[in-house]
Amino acid sequence: MYTAVLTTSEYGIVDLLTTTAQLLIPVLTLNVQDAVLRFTLDSNYNKEDIIKISSRTIVFSSIITIVILGLAKSFKIINLDNTYLFFLFFSYLMGAINNSLNMYLRSTNKMKIIGVCGVINTFVACIANVYLLLIAKLGINGYMIANILGICIANIGMFLLGNVWEDLRKGKWNKTVSKAMFTYGIPLAANSIAWWINNASDRYILTFFCGTALNGVYSVSYKIPSILSMLQNTFYNAWSVSAITEYDQEDSDGFIGNVFRLYTITSIILCSIIMLFNIFIAKIAYSNDFFVAWKYVPLLLVGTLFNGLGLFIGCMFTAVKKTKDISFTTILGAFANTILNFTLIPIIGAFGASLATLLGYLVVFLVRLVRLKYVVKMKVKWNTIILSLFFLSIQSVVATLSNNSFLQVPLVICIIIMNKSIFIKIVEMFVKKIFKFY
């Protein structure tokens, strides 16, 4: 809908503001939200104190954000309309609150509330976009208001339904606990910055070399890979807790290896199927000048796949509180991503950005996989995984070079046949969800 109302340049500007807010959150909060998850799961700490520390940190960081934006505007370091500055601030504030509440509810086993509030966020944002864009015709301002409103309502829902307000009232600021949380979180803040570089720096570099219009098209191309990311996150949210509670350095029962194989193969199958329907989805989701974004989707889909695998392995480092290892591997990926962006974007434009993103995530995954042996002896059967990735790589090349989706069908079939038992489980689970819904 927004692709039919907003220009490519307008969408590119809003995307850059949202991306900037995502960078500011881990930097100014010292990544306290990740510490919330890890320390709430630890019985040695009081969960009420943890959410109190997190909330105060967010309040303090929000004041700092206002000061920074005010000074930047006064000294003309940034030349943005006040409307955009308000959007940037509230994107930061609502995002920081959402991250903290999400981690707290996950650690207290209130996953259903997160799911419900996620649906509320999407529903409110969609309804608000319809009204503000199509009826009130507020354009880019309406789009910004709708997105902020959605996450704001979701935050209120998590706060009330999860009884966070009651825990917050009971909690106290504990200097010892806060110091431990920041010690844990600061290395992860560096990790988040590096992750942000992997995920978002390409948009700034693309804007610099090619302008906001192409960045707007490229930013829209992330919407289809976000389907895979959303499905991966459904699993990741549960795994990030299980990795801590079920940690076994020897993987004596093969649980970690089996889960990794199931997660990897499932992600490959979903990635392959989404890629097959890329053109079909693009015709529905992208309007006017945005349709060309389909060309960048296949490489971004494979990049999203490797990002999910890297996050899976990262949970094992989190379980043993080796956050410096997580940061180190992500920084390596960010370095590779940045060098490749500056090298490829001037030559092949947005294709260079999507390829650099894929390779950056691949570096993170491979380095973490190598270093994983020092954390856990994961037992995995690699043959099928490697062969499936090989066919998926070929499919991504075919999908990038041709808009004829039928050329991909033989490759998709090969991937499914090799992993038919897992594919059947996916179909059965999907069917059960449908019947349960009705």
PDB file of C-alpha atoms in Angstrom, residues 21-159:
ATOM      1  CA  ALA A  21      17.116   4.495  15.552  1.00  0.00           C
ATOM      2  CA  GLN A  22      18.053   0.813  15.484  1.00  0.00           C
ATOM      3  CA  LEU A  23      21.710   1.829  15.820  1.00  0.00           C
ATOM      4  CA  LEU A  24      21.088   4.229  18.703  1.00  0.00           C
ATOM      5  CA  ILE A  25      19.199   1.690  20.850  1.00  0.00           C
ATOM      6  CA  PRO A  26      22.092  -0.668  21.740  1.00  0.00           C
ATOM      7  CA  VAL A  27      24.597   2.207  21.917  1.00  0.00           C
ATOM      8  CA  LEU A  28      22.710   4.491  24.314  1.00  0.00           C
ATOM      9  CA  THR A  29      21.119   1.729  26.438  1.00  0.00           C
ATOM     10  CA  LEU A  30      24.418  -0.217  26.673  1.00  0.00           C
ATOM     11  CA  ASN A  31      22.418  -3.127  25.280  1.00  0.00           C
ATOM     12  CA  VAL A  32      20.624  -3.587  28.582  1.00  0.00           C
ATOM     13  CA  GLN A  33      17.782  -5.497  26.884  1.00  0.00           C
ATOM     14  CA  ASP A  34      19.987  -8.525  26.185  1.00  0.00           C
ATOM     15  CA  ALA A  35      21.130  -8.459  29.798  1.00  0.00           C
ATOM     16  CA  VAL A  36      17.459  -8.515  30.840  1.00  0.00           C
ATOM     17  CA  LEU A  37      16.990 -11.909  29.174  1.00  0.00           C
ATOM     18  CA  ARG A  38      20.168 -13.487  30.519  1.00  0.00           C
ATOM     19  CA  PHE A  39      19.911 -12.222  34.116  1.00  0.00           C
ATOM     20  CA  THR A  40      16.168 -12.808  34.540  1.00  0.00           C
ATOM     21  CA  LEU A  41      16.762 -16.469  33.669  1.00  0.00           C
ATOM     22  CA  ASP A  42      19.426 -16.642  36.393  1.00  0.00           C
ATOM     23  CA  SER A  43      17.827 -17.593  39.732  1.00  0.00           C
ATOM     24  CA  ASN A  44      20.574 -15.722  41.591  1.00  0.00           C
ATOM     25  CA  TYR A  45      19.022 -12.400  40.591  1.00  0.00           C
ATOM     26  CA  ASN A  46      15.717 -10.722  41.417  1.00  0.00           C
ATOM     27  CA  LYS A  47      13.694 -10.263  38.215  1.00  0.00           C
ATOM     28  CA  GLU A  48      11.916  -7.196  39.583  1.00  0.00           C
ATOM     29  CA  ASP A  49      15.267  -5.440  40.109  1.00  0.00           C
ATOM     30  CA  ILE A  50      16.327  -6.321  36.575  1.00  0.00           C
ATOM     31  CA  ILE A  51      13.303  -4.729  34.886  1.00  0.00           C
ATOM     32  CA  LYS A  52      13.688  -1.675  37.154  1.00  0.00           C
ATOM     33  CA  ILE A  53      17.317  -1.247  36.060  1.00  0.00           C
ATOM     34  CA  SER A  54      16.310  -1.645  32.432  1.00  0.00           C
ATOM     35  CA  SER A  55      13.508   0.933  32.655  1.00  0.00           C
ATOM     36  CA  ARG A  56      15.695   3.550  34.342  1.00  0.00           C
ATOM     37  CA  THR A  57      18.420   2.994  31.785  1.00  0.00           C
ATOM     38  CA  ILE A  58      15.946   3.616  28.965  1.00  0.00           C
ATOM     39  CA  VAL A  59      14.657   6.819  30.619  1.00  0.00           C
ATOM     40  CA  PHE A  60      18.193   8.137  31.098  1.00  0.00           C
ATOM     41  CA  SER A  61      19.212   7.214  27.559  1.00  0.00           C
ATOM     42  CA  SER A  62      16.096   8.932  26.158  1.00  0.00           C
ATOM     43  CA  ILE A  63      17.143  12.185  27.851  1.00  0.00           C
ATOM     44  CA  ILE A  64      20.587  11.819  26.284  1.00  0.00           C
ATOM     45  CA  THR A  65      18.965  11.229  22.887  1.00  0.00           C
ATOM     46  CA  ILE A  66      16.933  14.451  23.178  1.00  0.00           C
ATOM     47  CA  VAL A  67      20.079  16.400  24.087  1.00  0.00           C
ATOM     48  CA  ILE A  68      22.080  14.900  21.197  1.00  0.00           C
ATOM     49  CA  LEU A  69      19.344  15.597  18.634  1.00  0.00           C
ATOM     50  CA  GLY A  70      18.838  19.120  19.988  1.00  0.00           C
ATOM     51  CA  LEU A  71      22.545  19.967  19.780  1.00  0.00           C
ATOM     52  CA  ALA A  72      22.867  18.382  16.342  1.00  0.00           C
ATOM     53  CA  LYS A  73      19.946  20.490  15.106  1.00  0.00           C
ATOM     54  CA  SER A  74      21.226  23.697  16.741  1.00  0.00           C
ATOM     55  CA  PHE A  75      24.727  23.369  15.306  1.00  0.00           C
ATOM     56  CA  LYS A  76      23.297  22.251  11.930  1.00  0.00           C
ATOM     57  CA  ILE A  77      25.142  18.930  12.086  1.00  0.00           C
ATOM     58  CA  ILE A  78      21.961  17.355  10.761  1.00  0.00           C
ATOM     59  CA  ASN A  79      19.636  19.211   8.408  1.00  0.00           C
ATOM     60  CA  LEU A  80      16.284  17.527   8.980  1.00  0.00           C
ATOM     61  CA  ASP A  81      12.766  18.826   9.408  1.00  0.00           C
ATOM     62  CA  ASN A  82      11.475  18.694  13.008  1.00  0.00           C
ATOM     63  CA  THR A  83       8.886  16.109  11.951  1.00  0.00           C
ATOM     64  CA  TYR A  84      11.668  13.706  10.999  1.00  0.00           C
ATOM     65  CA  LEU A  85      13.503  14.381  14.278  1.00  0.00           C
ATOM     66  CA  PHE A  86      10.367  13.597  16.281  1.00  0.00           C
ATOM     67  CA  PHE A  87       9.967  10.369  14.320  1.00  0.00           C
ATOM     68  CA  LEU A  88      13.608   9.443  14.951  1.00  0.00           C
ATOM     69  CA  PHE A  89      13.262  10.043  18.703  1.00  0.00           C
ATOM     70  CA  PHE A  90      10.003   8.136  19.133  1.00  0.00           C
ATOM     71  CA  SER A  91      11.331   5.296  16.956  1.00  0.00           C
ATOM     72  CA  TYR A  92      14.247   5.078  19.380  1.00  0.00           C
ATOM     73  CA  LEU A  93      12.099   5.297  22.527  1.00  0.00           C
ATOM     74  CA  MET A  94       9.405   2.847  21.423  1.00  0.00           C
ATOM     75  CA  GLY A  95      12.016   0.457  20.026  1.00  0.00           C
ATOM     76  CA  ALA A  96      14.059   0.444  23.239  1.00  0.00           C
ATOM     77  CA  ILE A  97      10.953  -0.184  25.369  1.00  0.00           C
ATOM     78  CA  ASN A  98       9.743  -2.903  23.011  1.00  0.00           C
ATOM     79  CA  ASN A  99      13.083  -4.726  23.073  1.00  0.00           C
ATOM     80  CA  SER A 100      13.261  -4.650  26.861  1.00  0.00           C
ATOM     81  CA  LEU A 101       9.662  -5.802  27.386  1.00  0.00           C
ATOM     82  CA  ASN A 102      10.093  -8.514  24.768  1.00  0.00           C
ATOM     83  CA  MET A 103      13.196  -9.930  26.485  1.00  0.00           C
ATOM     84  CA  TYR A 104      11.596  -9.735  29.932  1.00  0.00           C
ATOM     85  CA  LEU A 105       8.427 -11.577  28.886  1.00  0.00           C
ATOM     86  CA  ARG A 106      10.472 -14.221  27.068  1.00  0.00           C
ATOM     87  CA  SER A 107      12.565 -14.863  30.164  1.00  0.00           C
ATOM     88  CA  THR A 108       9.427 -15.135  32.322  1.00  0.00           C
ATOM     89  CA  ASN A 109       7.831 -17.612  29.891  1.00  0.00           C
ATOM     90  CA  LYS A 110       5.067 -15.304  28.638  1.00  0.00           C
ATOM     91  CA  MET A 111       5.550 -15.987  24.941  1.00  0.00           C
ATOM     92  CA  LYS A 112       1.818 -15.898  24.111  1.00  0.00           C
ATOM     93  CA  ILE A 113       1.618 -12.275  25.236  1.00  0.00           C
ATOM     94  CA  ILE A 114       4.509 -11.388  22.917  1.00  0.00           C
ATOM     95  CA  GLY A 115       2.717 -13.111  20.035  1.00  0.00           C
ATOM     96  CA  VAL A 116      -0.590 -11.382  20.738  1.00  0.00           C
ATOM     97  CA  CYS A 117       1.043  -7.961  21.031  1.00  0.00           C
ATOM     98  CA  GLY A 118       2.993  -8.580  17.832  1.00  0.00           C
ATOM     99  CA  VAL A 119      -0.305  -9.156  16.023  1.00  0.00           C
ATOM    100  CA  ILE A 120      -1.737  -6.018  17.654  1.00  0.00           C
ATOM    101  CA  ASN A 121       1.282  -4.018  16.436  1.00  0.00           C
ATOM    102  CA  THR A 122       0.777  -5.188  12.857  1.00  0.00           C
ATOM    103  CA  PHE A 123      -3.013  -4.707  12.959  1.00  0.00           C
ATOM    104  CA  VAL A 124      -2.890  -1.179  14.417  1.00  0.00           C
ATOM    105  CA  ALA A 125      -0.120  -0.100  12.026  1.00  0.00           C
ATOM    106  CA  CYS A 126      -2.068  -1.452   9.020  1.00  0.00           C
ATOM    107  CA  ILE A 127      -5.360   0.190  10.007  1.00  0.00           C
ATOM    108  CA  ALA A 128      -3.589   3.470  10.803  1.00  0.00           C
ATOM    109  CA  ASN A 129      -1.758   3.366   7.471  1.00  0.00           C
ATOM    110  CA  VAL A 130      -5.007   2.804   5.568  1.00  0.00           C
ATOM    111  CA  TYR A 131      -6.671   5.759   7.290  1.00  0.00           C
ATOM    112  CA  LEU A 132      -3.721   8.172   7.345  1.00  0.00           C
ATOM    113  CA  LEU A 133      -2.424   7.399   3.848  1.00  0.00           C
ATOM    114  CA  LEU A 134      -5.574   6.702   1.827  1.00  0.00           C
ATOM    115  CA  ILE A 135      -8.278   8.673   3.660  1.00  0.00           C
ATOM    116  CA  ALA A 136      -6.534  11.524   5.520  1.00  0.00           C
ATOM    117  CA  LYS A 137      -3.856  11.622   2.779  1.00  0.00           C
ATOM    118  CA  LEU A 138      -1.094  12.674   5.171  1.00  0.00           C
ATOM    119  CA  GLY A 139       1.576  11.071   3.030  1.00  0.00           C
ATOM    120  CA  ILE A 140       4.922  10.391   4.629  1.00  0.00           C
ATOM    121  CA  ASN A 141       3.809  11.960   7.934  1.00  0.00           C
ATOM    122  CA  GLY A 142       0.900   9.525   8.107  1.00  0.00           C
ATOM    123  CA  TYR A 143       3.218   6.602   7.448  1.00  0.00           C
ATOM    124  CA  MET A 144       5.524   7.655  10.294  1.00  0.00           C
ATOM    125  CA  ILE A 145       2.628   8.199  12.726  1.00  0.00           C
ATOM    126  CA  ALA A 146       1.090   4.802  11.865  1.00  0.00           C
ATOM    127  CA  ASN A 147       4.323   2.911  12.556  1.00  0.00           C
ATOM    128  CA  ILE A 148       4.923   4.659  15.876  1.00  0.00           C
ATOM    129  CA  LEU A 149       1.299   4.116  16.916  1.00  0.00           C
ATOM    130  CA  GLY A 150       1.480   0.376  16.210  1.00  0.00           C
ATOM    131  CA  ILE A 151       4.539  -0.292  18.359  1.00  0.00           C
ATOM    132  CA  CYS A 152       3.262   2.067  21.082  1.00  0.00           C
ATOM    133  CA  ILE A 153      -0.016   0.132  21.466  1.00  0.00           C
ATOM    134  CA  ALA A 154       1.926  -3.152  21.448  1.00  0.00           C
ATOM    135  CA  ASN A 155       4.193  -1.870  24.226  1.00  0.00           C
ATOM    136  CA  ILE A 156       1.195  -0.872  26.342  1.00  0.00           C
ATOM    137  CA  GLY A 157      -0.268  -4.337  25.785  1.00  0.00           C
ATOM    138  CA  MET A 158       2.919  -6.121  26.921  1.00  0.00           C
ATOM    139  CA  PHE A 159       3.267  -3.802  29.900  1.00  0.00           C
TER     140      PHE A 159
END
